[in-house]
Coordinates of C-alpha atoms in Angstrom, one line a residue:
Chain A
X623 CA 0.0 0.0 0.0
X624 CA 1.4 3.3 -1.0
X625 CA 1.2 6.3 1.4
X626 CA -0.1 9.2 -0.6
X627 CA 0.5 11.9 1.8
X628 CA 2.9 13.0 4.6
X629 CA 2.3 12.2 8.1
X630 CA 3.1 15.7 9.2
X631 CA -0.3 16.6 8.1
X632 CA -1.6 15.2 11.4
X633 CA -1.8 17.3 14.5
X634 CA -1.0 14.4 16.8
X635 CA -1.5 10.7 17.5
X636 CA -5.3 11.0 18.1
X637 CA -5.7 12.9 14.8
X638 CA -4.0 10.1 12.9
X639 CA -6.1 7.5 14.7
X640 CA -9.3 9.4 13.9
X641 CA -8.2 9.6 10.2
X642 CA -7.7 5.9 10.0
X643 CA -11.0 5.2 11.6
X644 CA -12.7 7.6 9.2
X645 CA -10.9 6.2 6.2
X646 CA -12.0 2.7 7.1
X647 CA -15.5 3.8 7.8
X648 CA -15.4 2.2 11.2
X649 CA -17.7 2.8 14.1
X650 CA -15.8 4.6 16.7
X651 CA -17.3 2.5 19.4
X652 CA -16.1 -0.7 17.8
X653 CA -12.6 -0.2 16.6
X654 CA -11.1 -3.3 15.0
X655 CA -7.9 -2.9 16.9
X656 CA -5.7 -5.3 15.0
X657 CA -6.4 -3.7 11.6
X658 CA -6.0 -0.2 12.9
X659 CA -2.9 -1.0 14.8
X660 CA -1.2 -2.4 11.7
X661 CA -2.2 0.7 9.6
X662 CA -1.1 3.0 12.4
X663 CA 2.3 1.3 12.6
X664 CA 2.6 1.5 8.8
X665 CA 2.0 5.2 8.9
X666 CA 4.6 5.7 11.6
X667 CA 7.2 3.8 9.6
X668 CA 6.7 6.2 6.8
X669 CA 7.0 9.2 9.0
X670 CA 9.1 11.9 7.5
X671 CA 9.4 14.0 10.6
X672 CA 12.6 14.6 12.5
X673 CA 10.8 16.1 15.5
X674 CA 11.6 13.5 18.2
X675 CA 9.1 14.9 20.6
X676 CA 6.3 14.6 18.2
X677 CA 7.6 11.2 17.1
X678 CA 7.5 9.9 20.6
X679 CA 3.9 11.0 21.0
X680 CA 3.0 8.9 18.0
X681 CA 5.0 6.0 19.4
X682 CA 3.1 6.2 22.7
X683 CA -0.1 5.9 20.9
X684 CA 1.2 3.0 18.9
X685 CA 2.2 1.3 22.1
X686 CA -1.2 1.9 23.6
X687 CA -2.8 0.3 20.5
X688 CA -0.5 -2.7 20.7
X689 CA -1.2 -3.0 24.4
X690 CA -4.9 -3.1 23.8
X691 CA -4.4 -5.5 20.9
X692 CA -2.5 -7.9 23.2
X693 CA -5.1 -7.7 25.9
X694 CA -7.8 -8.6 23.4
X695 CA -5.8 -11.6 22.2
X696 CA -5.4 -13.0 25.7
X697 CA -8.0 -15.5 26.9
X698 CA -10.6 -14.0 29.2
X699 CA -9.9 -14.7 32.9
X700 CA -12.8 -17.0 33.8
X701 CA -12.1 -16.8 37.5
X702 CA -13.0 -13.2 37.7
X703 CA -16.7 -12.7 38.2
X704 CA -17.1 -9.1 37.5
X705 CA -17.3 -8.2 33.8
X706 CA -14.0 -6.9 32.7
X707 CA -14.0 -3.6 31.0
X708 CA -13.3 -3.7 27.3
X709 CA -9.7 -2.5 26.9
X710 CA -10.8 -0.3 24.0
X711 CA -13.2 1.6 26.3
X712 CA -10.8 4.3 27.4
X713 CA -9.4 4.9 23.9
X714 CA -12.9 5.2 22.5
X715 CA -13.8 7.8 25.2
X716 CA -10.7 9.8 24.4
X717 CA -11.3 9.7 20.7
X718 CA -14.9 10.7 21.0
X719 CA -14.0 13.6 23.2
X720 CA -11.3 14.7 20.8
X721 CA -13.7 14.3 17.9
X722 CA -16.2 16.6 19.7
X723 CA -13.6 19.3 20.2
X724 CA -12.6 19.1 16.5
X725 CA -16.2 19.5 15.5
X726 CA -16.7 22.4 17.9
X727 CA -13.6 24.2 16.6
X728 CA -15.0 24.2 13.1
X729 CA -18.2 25.7 14.5
X730 CA -16.2 28.4 16.3
X731 CA -14.3 29.2 13.1
X732 CA -17.6 29.8 11.5
X733 CA -18.6 32.2 14.2
X734 CA -15.3 34.0 14.0
X735 CA -16.0 34.8 10.3
X736 CA -19.3 36.3 11.2
X737 CA -17.9 38.2 14.2
X738 CA -15.1 39.6 12.1
X739 CA -17.6 41.6 10.1
X740 CA -18.4 44.0 12.8
X741 CA -16.3 47.1 13.7
X742 CA -15.6 48.7 16.9
X743 CA -14.5 52.2 17.7
X744 CA -11.5 53.6 19.5
X745 CA -12.4 55.3 22.7
X746 CA -12.8 59.0 22.1
X747 CA -13.0 60.6 25.5
X748 CA -13.4 64.4 25.2
X749 CA -10.5 66.3 26.7
X750 CA -12.6 67.8 29.5
X751 CA -13.6 64.4 30.7
X752 CA -10.1 62.9 30.2
X753 CA -8.7 65.3 32.8
X754 CA -11.0 63.8 35.4
X755 CA -9.2 60.5 35.3
X756 CA -8.1 59.4 38.7
X757 CA -4.7 58.0 39.4
X758 CA -4.4 54.5 40.6
X759 CA -4.2 54.5 44.4
X760 CA -1.3 52.3 45.2
X761 CA -1.9 52.0 48.9
X762 CA -5.5 50.9 48.2
X763 CA -4.1 48.4 45.7
X764 CA -1.7 46.9 48.3
X765 CA -4.1 47.3 51.2
X766 CA -4.2 43.6 52.3
X767 CA -0.8 42.6 50.9
X768 CA 1.9 42.2 53.6
X769 CA 5.6 41.6 53.2
X770 CA 5.0 38.1 54.7
X771 CA 2.4 37.4 52.1
X772 CA 4.6 38.6 49.3
X773 CA 7.3 36.3 50.6
X774 CA 4.9 33.3 50.7
X775 CA 3.9 34.0 47.2
X776 CA 7.5 34.0 46.0
X777 CA 8.2 30.7 47.9
X778 CA 5.3 29.0 46.2
X779 CA 6.6 30.3 42.8
X780 CA 10.0 28.8 43.6
X781 CA 8.3 25.6 44.7
X782 CA 6.4 25.3 41.5
X783 CA 9.6 25.8 39.6
X784 CA 11.3 23.1 41.6
X785 CA 8.4 20.7 41.0
X786 CA 8.9 21.1 37.3
X787 CA 12.4 19.6 37.5
X788 CA 12.4 15.9 37.4
X789 CA 14.6 15.0 40.4
X790 CA 15.5 11.6 38.9
X791 CA 16.6 12.8 35.5
X792 CA 18.1 16.0 36.9
X793 CA 20.7 13.8 38.7
X794 CA 22.2 12.8 35.4
X795 CA 23.6 16.3 35.5
X796 CA 26.9 15.7 33.8
X797 CA 25.4 13.4 31.2
X798 CA 22.6 15.7 30.4
X799 CA 24.9 18.6 29.6
X800 CA 26.8 16.4 27.2
X801 CA 25.2 16.7 23.8
X802 CA 24.7 13.3 22.1
X803 CA 24.3 13.9 18.4
X804 CA 21.8 11.6 16.8
X805 CA 23.3 11.8 13.4
X806 CA 26.8 10.9 14.7
X807 CA 25.3 7.9 16.5
X808 CA 23.5 6.9 13.3
X809 CA 26.7 7.0 11.4
X810 CA 28.4 5.0 14.0
X811 CA 25.7 2.3 13.8
X812 CA 26.0 2.3 10.0
X813 CA 29.8 1.9 10.2
X814 CA 29.3 -0.9 12.6
X815 CA 26.6 -2.4 10.3
X816 CA 28.9 -2.3 7.3
X817 CA 31.5 -4.2 9.2
X818 CA 29.3 -6.7 10.9
X819 CA 26.3 -7.0 8.5
X820 CA 24.1 -8.7 11.1
X821 CA 24.3 -8.1 14.8
X822 CA 22.3 -8.4 18.0
X823 CA 20.2 -5.5 19.2
X824 CA 20.9 -6.3 22.8
X825 CA 24.6 -6.6 22.1
X826 CA 24.6 -3.2 20.5
X827 CA 22.8 -1.6 23.5
X828 CA 25.2 -3.2 25.9
X829 CA 28.1 -1.4 24.2
X830 CA 26.6 2.0 25.1
X831 CA 28.1 3.9 28.0
X832 CA 24.9 5.3 29.6
X833 CA 21.2 5.6 29.5
X834 CA 21.2 8.6 27.2
X835 CA 23.4 6.8 24.7
X836 CA 21.1 3.8 24.8
X837 CA 18.1 5.9 24.0
X838 CA 19.8 7.7 21.2
X839 CA 21.0 4.3 19.8
X840 CA 17.5 3.0 19.9
X841 CA 16.2 6.1 18.1
X842 CA 19.0 5.7 15.6
X843 CA 17.9 2.1 14.8
X844 CA 14.3 3.4 14.4
X845 CA 15.6 6.0 12.0
X846 CA 17.6 3.5 10.0
X847 CA 14.6 1.2 9.8
X848 CA 12.5 4.0 8.5
X849 CA 14.8 4.8 5.6
X850 CA 15.3 1.1 4.9
X851 CA 19.0 0.8 5.8
X852 CA 18.3 -2.1 8.1
X853 CA 15.8 -4.8 8.7
X854 CA 15.0 -6.4 12.0
X855 CA 13.8 -9.9 12.9
X856 CA 12.9 -11.7 16.1
X857 CA 12.3 -15.4 16.3
X858 CA 10.2 -15.4 19.4
X859 CA 8.6 -12.9 21.8
X860 CA 11.1 -11.4 24.2
X861 CA 14.0 -12.9 22.4
X862 CA 16.9 -10.8 21.2
X863 CA 16.3 -8.8 18.0
X864 CA 18.6 -9.4 15.1
X865 CA 19.5 -6.3 13.1
X866 CA 20.7 -6.8 9.5
X867 CA 22.3 -4.0 7.6
X868 CA 21.0 -4.3 4.1
X869 CA 22.3 -1.1 2.5
X870 CA 25.6 -1.1 0.6
X871 CA 26.6 2.4 1.7
X872 CA 26.2 4.9 4.5
X873 CA 23.3 7.2 4.2
X874 CA 23.9 10.9 4.9
X875 CA 22.2 12.5 7.9
X876 CA 21.3 16.0 8.6
X877 CA 23.5 17.4 11.2
X878 CA 20.6 19.2 12.8
X879 CA 19.2 16.1 14.5
X880 CA 20.6 16.7 17.9
X881 CA 19.4 15.3 21.1
X882 CA 20.1 17.3 24.3
Chain B
X1442 CA -34.6 60.9 34.6
X1443 CA -37.1 59.7 32.2
X1444 CA -36.3 56.6 30.1
X1445 CA -35.5 58.4 26.8
X1446 CA -33.0 60.5 28.6
X1447 CA -31.4 57.5 30.3
X1448 CA -31.1 55.8 26.9
X1449 CA -29.4 58.8 25.5
X1450 CA -26.9 58.8 28.4
X1451 CA -26.1 55.1 27.9
X1452 CA -25.7 55.7 24.2
X1453 CA -23.3 58.5 24.8
X1454 CA -21.3 56.4 27.3
X1455 CA -21.0 53.4 25.1
X1456 CA -20.1 55.6 22.1
X1457 CA -17.4 57.6 24.0
X1458 CA -15.8 54.6 25.7
X1459 CA -15.6 52.4 22.6
X1460 CA -14.5 49.5 24.7
X1461 CA -16.8 47.1 26.6
X1462 CA -18.2 48.8 29.7
X1463 CA -19.3 46.7 32.7
X1464 CA -22.9 46.8 33.6
X1465 CA -21.9 47.8 37.2
X1466 CA -20.2 51.0 35.9
X1467 CA -23.1 52.0 33.6
X1468 CA -25.6 51.4 36.5
X1469 CA -23.5 53.7 38.8
X1470 CA -23.3 56.4 36.1
X1471 CA -27.1 56.6 35.5
X1472 CA -27.8 56.1 39.2
X1473 CA -30.0 53.0 38.9
X1474 CA -29.6 49.5 40.1
X1475 CA -28.0 46.9 37.8
X1476 CA -31.2 45.0 37.2
X1477 CA -33.0 48.1 35.9
X1478 CA -30.0 49.2 33.9
X1479 CA -29.7 45.8 32.2
X1480 CA -33.4 45.9 31.3
X1481 CA -32.9 49.4 29.7
X1482 CA -29.9 48.3 27.7
X1483 CA -31.5 45.1 26.6
X1484 CA -34.5 47.2 25.4
X1485 CA -32.1 49.5 23.5
X1486 CA -30.4 46.5 21.9
X1487 CA -33.8 45.4 20.5
X1488 CA -34.4 48.9 19.2
X1489 CA -31.1 49.2 17.4
X1490 CA -31.6 45.7 16.0
X1491 CA -35.1 46.4 14.7
X1492 CA -34.7 49.9 13.4
X1493 CA -32.7 50.4 10.2
X1494 CA -29.5 51.5 12.0
X1495 CA -25.8 51.1 11.3
X1496 CA -24.8 50.4 14.9
X1497 CA -25.8 48.0 17.6
X1498 CA -25.0 47.0 21.1
X1499 CA -23.5 43.6 22.0
X1500 CA -23.4 41.9 25.4
X1501 CA -20.2 40.3 26.7
X1502 CA -20.8 38.5 29.9
X1503 CA -21.8 41.4 32.2
X1504 CA -20.4 44.2 30.0
X1505 CA -21.8 46.0 26.9
X1506 CA -20.1 47.4 23.9
X1507 CA -21.2 49.4 20.8
X1508 CA -20.3 48.2 17.4
X1509 CA -21.4 48.3 13.8
X1510 CA -23.9 45.8 12.3
X1511 CA -22.5 43.0 10.3
X1512 CA -24.4 44.0 7.1
X1513 CA -22.5 47.3 7.1
X1514 CA -19.2 45.4 6.5
X1515 CA -19.0 45.8 2.7
X1516 CA -19.6 49.6 2.9
X1517 CA -17.2 50.2 5.8
X1518 CA -14.2 48.4 4.3
X1519 CA -14.3 50.9 1.5
X1520 CA -13.2 53.5 4.0
X1521 CA -12.0 52.0 7.2
X1522 CA -8.7 50.2 7.8
X1523 CA -9.4 46.7 8.9
X1524 CA -7.5 45.8 12.0
X1525 CA -5.2 42.8 11.3
X1526 CA -6.6 39.7 12.7
X1527 CA -4.5 36.8 14.0
X1528 CA -4.9 33.7 11.8
X1529 CA -5.9 30.9 14.1
X1530 CA -4.6 27.6 12.9
X1531 CA -6.6 24.4 13.5
X1532 CA -4.3 23.6 16.4
X1533 CA -5.0 26.9 18.1
X1534 CA -8.8 26.6 17.4
X1535 CA -8.9 23.1 18.9
X1536 CA -7.0 24.2 21.9
X1537 CA -9.2 27.2 22.3
X1538 CA -12.3 25.1 22.1
X1539 CA -11.0 22.9 24.9
X1540 CA -10.2 25.9 27.1
X1541 CA -13.6 27.5 26.4
X1542 CA -15.6 24.4 27.4
X1543 CA -13.4 23.0 30.1
X1544 CA -12.2 26.2 31.9
X1545 CA -10.7 26.5 34.3
X1546 CA -8.2 24.0 32.9
X1547 CA -4.5 23.3 33.1
X1548 CA -2.1 22.7 30.3
X1549 CA -1.7 19.1 31.4
X1550 CA -5.4 18.5 31.1
X1551 CA -5.5 20.0 27.6
X1552 CA -2.6 17.8 26.6
X1553 CA -4.5 14.7 27.9
X1554 CA -7.4 15.6 25.6
X1555 CA -5.4 16.4 22.5
X1556 CA -2.7 13.8 23.0
X1557 CA 0.1 16.3 22.1
X1558 CA 2.0 19.1 23.9
X1559 CA 0.2 22.3 24.0
X1560 CA 2.7 24.9 25.4
X1561 CA 3.1 26.6 22.1
X1562 CA -0.6 26.8 21.4
X1563 CA -1.6 28.0 24.9
X1564 CA 1.2 30.7 24.8
X1565 CA 0.0 31.9 21.5
X1566 CA -3.6 32.1 22.7
X1567 CA -2.5 34.1 25.7
X1568 CA -0.4 36.4 23.4
X1569 CA -3.5 36.9 21.2
X1570 CA -5.5 37.7 24.4
X1571 CA -8.0 35.0 23.7
X1572 CA -7.0 33.0 26.7
X1573 CA -5.6 34.0 30.1
X1574 CA -4.5 32.7 33.5
X1575 CA -7.4 32.6 35.9
X1576 CA -5.7 31.1 38.9
X1577 CA -3.7 28.1 40.2
X1578 CA -4.9 24.6 40.7
X1579 CA -4.5 23.5 44.3
X1580 CA -2.4 20.4 43.5
X1581 CA 1.3 19.5 43.5
X1582 CA 3.2 22.1 41.5
X1583 CA 0.2 24.5 41.6
X1584 CA -0.3 24.4 37.9
X1585 CA -1.7 27.5 36.2
X1586 CA -5.4 27.4 35.3
X1587 CA -6.5 28.9 32.0
X1588 CA -9.8 30.4 30.8
X1589 CA -11.1 32.5 28.0
X1590 CA -11.1 36.3 27.8
X1591 CA -13.5 39.0 26.9
X1592 CA -11.7 39.4 23.6
X1593 CA -12.5 35.7 23.0
X1594 CA -16.2 36.4 23.4
X1595 CA -15.9 39.4 21.0
X1596 CA -13.9 37.6 18.4
X1597 CA -16.4 34.8 18.2
X1598 CA -19.6 36.8 18.6
X1599 CA -20.4 35.0 21.8
X1600 CA -22.5 36.7 24.5
X1601 CA -21.5 34.5 27.4
X1602 CA -19.9 31.2 28.0
X1603 CA -23.4 29.7 28.2
X1604 CA -23.8 30.7 24.6
X1605 CA -21.0 28.5 23.3
X1606 CA -21.9 26.3 20.4
X1607 CA -22.9 22.8 21.4
X1608 CA -22.8 19.5 19.7
X1609 CA -26.4 18.6 19.5
X1610 CA -27.3 15.1 20.8
X1611 CA -28.9 14.4 17.4
X1612 CA -25.6 15.2 15.8
X1613 CA -23.7 12.7 18.0
X1614 CA -26.4 10.2 17.2
X1615 CA -25.9 10.9 13.5
X1616 CA -22.2 10.3 13.8
X1617 CA -22.9 7.0 15.5
X1618 CA -25.6 5.8 13.1
X1619 CA -23.5 6.7 10.0
X1620 CA -20.6 4.7 11.4
X1621 CA -22.8 1.8 12.4
X1622 CA -24.3 1.4 8.9
X1623 CA -20.9 1.5 7.4
X1624 CA -19.4 -1.0 9.7
X1625 CA -21.7 -3.7 8.4
X1626 CA -19.4 -3.9 5.4
X1627 CA -16.3 -4.3 7.5
X1628 CA -15.0 -7.3 9.4
X1629 CA -14.6 -6.9 13.1
X1630 CA -12.4 -9.0 15.3
Chain C
X515 CA -30.2 51.7 -1.8
X516 CA -33.1 53.3 -0.1
X517 CA -32.6 56.3 2.1
X518 CA -32.9 54.5 5.5
X519 CA -30.2 52.1 4.4
X520 CA -27.9 54.9 3.3
X521 CA -28.3 56.6 6.6
X522 CA -27.5 53.4 8.4
X523 CA -24.3 53.0 6.4
X524 CA -23.2 56.6 7.1
X525 CA -24.0 56.1 10.8
X526 CA -21.8 52.9 10.8
X527 CA -18.9 54.7 9.0
X528 CA -18.9 57.8 11.2
X529 CA -19.1 55.6 14.3
X530 CA -16.2 53.3 13.3
X531 CA -13.9 56.1 12.2
X532 CA -14.4 58.2 15.3
X533 CA -12.6 61.1 13.7
X534 CA -13.8 63.5 11.1
X535 CA -14.4 61.9 7.7
X536 CA -14.3 63.9 4.4
X537 CA -17.6 64.2 2.5
X538 CA -15.8 62.9 -0.5
X539 CA -14.9 59.6 1.1
X540 CA -18.4 59.1 2.5
X541 CA -19.9 59.8 -0.9
X542 CA -17.6 57.2 -2.5
X543 CA -18.5 54.7 0.1
X544 CA -22.3 55.0 -0.4
X545 CA -21.8 55.4 -4.1
X546 CA -23.7 58.7 -4.5
X547 CA -22.5 62.2 -5.5
X548 CA -21.3 64.6 -2.9
X549 CA -24.3 66.9 -3.2
X550 CA -26.8 64.1 -2.4
X551 CA -24.6 62.7 0.3
X552 CA -24.3 66.1 2.0
X553 CA -28.1 66.4 1.9
X554 CA -28.5 63.0 3.5
X555 CA -26.1 63.8 6.3
X556 CA -27.6 67.2 7.0
X557 CA -30.9 65.5 7.3
X558 CA -29.4 63.0 9.7
X559 CA -27.9 65.8 11.8
X560 CA -31.4 67.3 12.3
X561 CA -32.7 63.9 13.3
X562 CA -30.0 63.3 15.9
X563 CA -30.5 66.8 17.2
X564 CA -34.3 66.7 17.6
X565 CA -34.5 63.2 19.0
X566 CA -33.4 62.5 22.5
X567 CA -30.1 61.0 21.6
X568 CA -26.7 60.8 23.3
X569 CA -24.7 61.3 20.1
X570 CA -24.8 63.8 17.2
X571 CA -23.0 64.6 14.0
X572 CA -21.0 67.8 13.5
X573 CA -19.8 69.4 10.3
X574 CA -16.2 70.6 10.0
X575 CA -15.3 72.2 6.7
X576 CA -16.2 69.5 4.3
X577 CA -16.0 66.7 6.8
X578 CA -18.3 65.1 9.3
X579 CA -17.7 63.6 12.7
X580 CA -19.8 61.8 15.2
X581 CA -19.5 62.8 18.8
X582 CA -21.4 62.9 22.1
X583 CA -23.7 65.7 23.0
X584 CA -22.4 68.3 25.4
X585 CA -25.1 67.7 27.9
X586 CA -24.0 64.1 28.3
X587 CA -20.6 65.1 29.7
X588 CA -21.7 65.0 33.3
X589 CA -22.8 61.4 33.1
X590 CA -19.7 60.4 31.2
X591 CA -17.5 62.0 33.8
X592 CA -19.2 59.7 36.3
X593 CA -18.0 56.7 34.4
X594 CA -14.5 58.2 34.5
X595 CA -14.9 58.7 38.2
X596 CA -15.9 55.1 38.8
X597 CA -12.7 53.6 37.4
X598 CA -12.5 49.9 36.9
X599 CA -11.6 48.4 40.1
X600 CA -7.9 47.9 40.2
X601 CA -6.9 44.7 41.9
X602 CA -3.7 42.8 42.2
X603 CA -4.6 39.5 40.7
X604 CA -2.7 36.3 41.5
X605 CA -0.8 36.7 38.3
X606 CA 0.3 40.3 39.2
X607 CA 1.2 39.2 42.8
X608 CA 3.4 36.4 41.6
X609 CA 5.1 38.5 39.0
X610 CA 5.7 41.2 41.6
X611 CA 7.2 38.8 44.0
X612 CA 9.6 37.4 41.3
X613 CA 10.6 41.0 40.4
X614 CA 11.2 41.9 44.0
X615 CA 13.4 38.9 44.8
X616 CA 15.1 38.4 41.5
X617 CA 15.7 42.0 40.3
X618 CA 17.2 43.1 38.0
X619 CA 15.3 40.7 35.8
X620 CA 14.1 40.6 32.2
X621 CA 10.7 39.6 31.0
X622 CA 12.2 36.5 29.4
X623 CA 13.5 35.4 32.8
X624 CA 10.2 36.0 34.5
X625 CA 8.6 34.0 31.8
X626 CA 11.1 31.2 32.3
X627 CA 10.2 31.0 36.0
X628 CA 6.4 31.2 35.5
X629 CA 6.2 29.3 32.3
X630 CA 3.9 31.7 30.6
X631 CA 4.0 35.1 28.9
X632 CA 4.2 38.0 31.4
X633 CA 4.0 41.1 29.2
X634 CA 0.6 42.1 30.4
X635 CA 1.5 41.6 34.1
X636 CA 4.7 43.5 33.9
X637 CA 3.1 46.4 32.0
X638 CA 0.4 46.6 34.7
X639 CA 2.9 46.7 37.5
X640 CA 4.8 49.4 35.7
X641 CA 1.4 51.3 35.3
X642 CA 0.8 50.9 39.0
X643 CA 4.3 52.2 39.6
X644 CA 5.3 49.1 41.6
X645 CA 7.9 48.0 39.0
X646 CA 10.0 50.0 36.6
X647 CA 12.8 49.7 34.1
X648 CA 16.2 49.9 35.8
X649 CA 18.4 49.3 32.8
X650 CA 19.3 47.1 29.9
X651 CA 20.9 43.7 29.9
X652 CA 24.1 43.5 28.0
X653 CA 22.9 40.7 25.7
X654 CA 21.6 40.4 22.1
X655 CA 18.5 42.6 21.8
X656 CA 19.5 44.4 24.9
X657 CA 16.4 43.4 26.9
X658 CA 14.9 45.7 29.5
X659 CA 15.7 44.9 33.1
X660 CA 13.0 45.4 35.6
X661 CA 13.1 46.1 39.3
X662 CA 10.8 47.4 42.1
X663 CA 10.2 51.1 42.6
X664 CA 10.6 53.4 45.6
X665 CA 6.8 53.4 45.8
X666 CA 7.0 49.6 46.3
X667 CA 9.4 50.1 49.3
X668 CA 7.3 52.9 50.7
X669 CA 4.1 50.8 50.4
X670 CA 5.6 48.0 52.5
X671 CA 7.3 50.4 54.9
X672 CA 10.8 49.0 54.2
X673 CA 14.0 51.0 53.7
X674 CA 15.7 48.8 51.2
X675 CA 15.4 45.5 49.4
X676 CA 17.6 43.9 52.0
X677 CA 14.6 44.2 54.4
X678 CA 12.7 41.7 52.3
X679 CA 12.1 38.4 54.1
X680 CA 14.8 35.9 53.2
X681 CA 14.1 32.8 51.3
X682 CA 16.2 30.2 53.2
X683 CA 18.2 27.8 51.1
X684 CA 17.0 24.9 53.3
X685 CA 13.5 25.8 52.3
X686 CA 14.4 25.3 48.6
X687 CA 16.0 22.0 49.6
X688 CA 12.8 21.0 51.3
X689 CA 10.8 21.7 48.2
X690 CA 13.1 19.5 46.2
X691 CA 12.7 16.7 48.7
X692 CA 8.9 17.1 48.6
X693 CA 8.9 17.0 44.8
X694 CA 11.0 13.9 44.8
X695 CA 8.6 12.2 47.2
X696 CA 5.7 13.1 45.0
X697 CA 7.5 11.6 41.9
X698 CA 8.3 8.5 43.9
X699 CA 4.7 8.1 44.7
X700 CA 3.8 8.3 41.1
X701 CA 6.4 5.7 40.2
X702 CA 5.1 3.3 42.8
X703 CA 1.7 3.0 41.2

């Protein structure tokens, strides 16, 4: 099946999922998860985007779909009396909600067109009246604000800022500051691939110095799969993945793919 | 003051100020209670609407503003300079719809609905004065709560948040029926 | 176009423009010659004058302008006398506390701390004379540095910024620990 348009056209993972459901004319309440998951993965494989943040959001959705798919393939637990919730339920709810806002935003756009046809007027206060304008009374403004209160407010601002910092990841201080260049890593993998032709995924990861390098290596493999430089195979579930380098030369990569 | 005179004063106030003026302030200026003042203004709104006039009064939550009628647009653009409008992309519109219906809402909640990061979209909406901070959620990190502005109401011709477009239940039913008919052709697992 | 409709268009144009509009331009907008246009406007002037209205049209050389009637001034002054209630919102308070403790600070830095745009808040604080520009940062774009004013010190009855309550470093450490605990909780689920 040929992909006739670019994935970048989608706003996000839900948008793509909605499109697939639309295209297949499927009832949103009854998504054939296997079919949709396969199509979804196919789209992701053809993704042209280099935005890793965006890419990861699509991947999360793909993982969700696969998770649901696997749950549905598992035999029902007979020992449990209560009726188990359909694993698709939550996804369906999210999709319906998203669909509703998409619909509303079109309505809003329509209203905006109408509203744009009216004109307002600048305020034209006559001079005599303008002079009556009162100054803002600062002491009234600050009437119930004490220094202690101001101090408390600042503390809560600082607290909020601290909360935003992930204490676990922030401990990789020295590593984080070191920029790992995705394109460099991809080239390394390619050189390794030309030399070794076929190699173990696990083995490759074990050669990495730290977590960040492992992540970048993993992303590099994904990227190489996407452009068809490598193919992967796995004999059984949870077994090591075998990577085979099928290209005959190293593909050039944009230097701008940098992971901080 | 007799009614005609009060109407004249309100007309003068709304004309002079140009911007939206809170009911509270108008009531104080004409020395009447808010309930009465609202009745007078609503009555004026009907008059402007029914008579062949070029201007009208719109209501924005509890404020009122004078503006031209929509059908005057073609003639006015021959003279007036049209203020440049921000182009709202689909992403911004979707984000704005979510804020409008779910306010007060945090960025995290918006992200949960859209499935993608929304920092950029929310910041743009704040910059365009269509959304604004309306407080902090009492939860870890005290995340900022967002809501829509008066400018939002004005830009979309909405009187109050109760006036937001709704998805009619029949419409939702339609979506479902459509899909159900079509699914007959498809294999399900 | 019939007369009533032409009058409505002229009303809309004069309202929107606010300033004086040349007869020539009005005539062009309603697609009639100047002589006819002038007659229509003069007739409108009489109507506004005789009816109990808050606004009127005045003639200036060969231009026309819409304005409020003199006798309305008193009521409009009342509106100016009942200014919008100025309040320090949560947004303003937070921004003020950041400026007080982190000055000199740029808007960009405040934004980095709060995670949202702060133009409006900073402008308001400057308007209230609680914050002001105290220089420029020696960096690309030479961004403005903000600090608190003497008025700020006076309002809190303090002599200098050194009198501000201190944020203890241990406190920040505590925050960090709390945040870590919260994250741990999340991971445990």
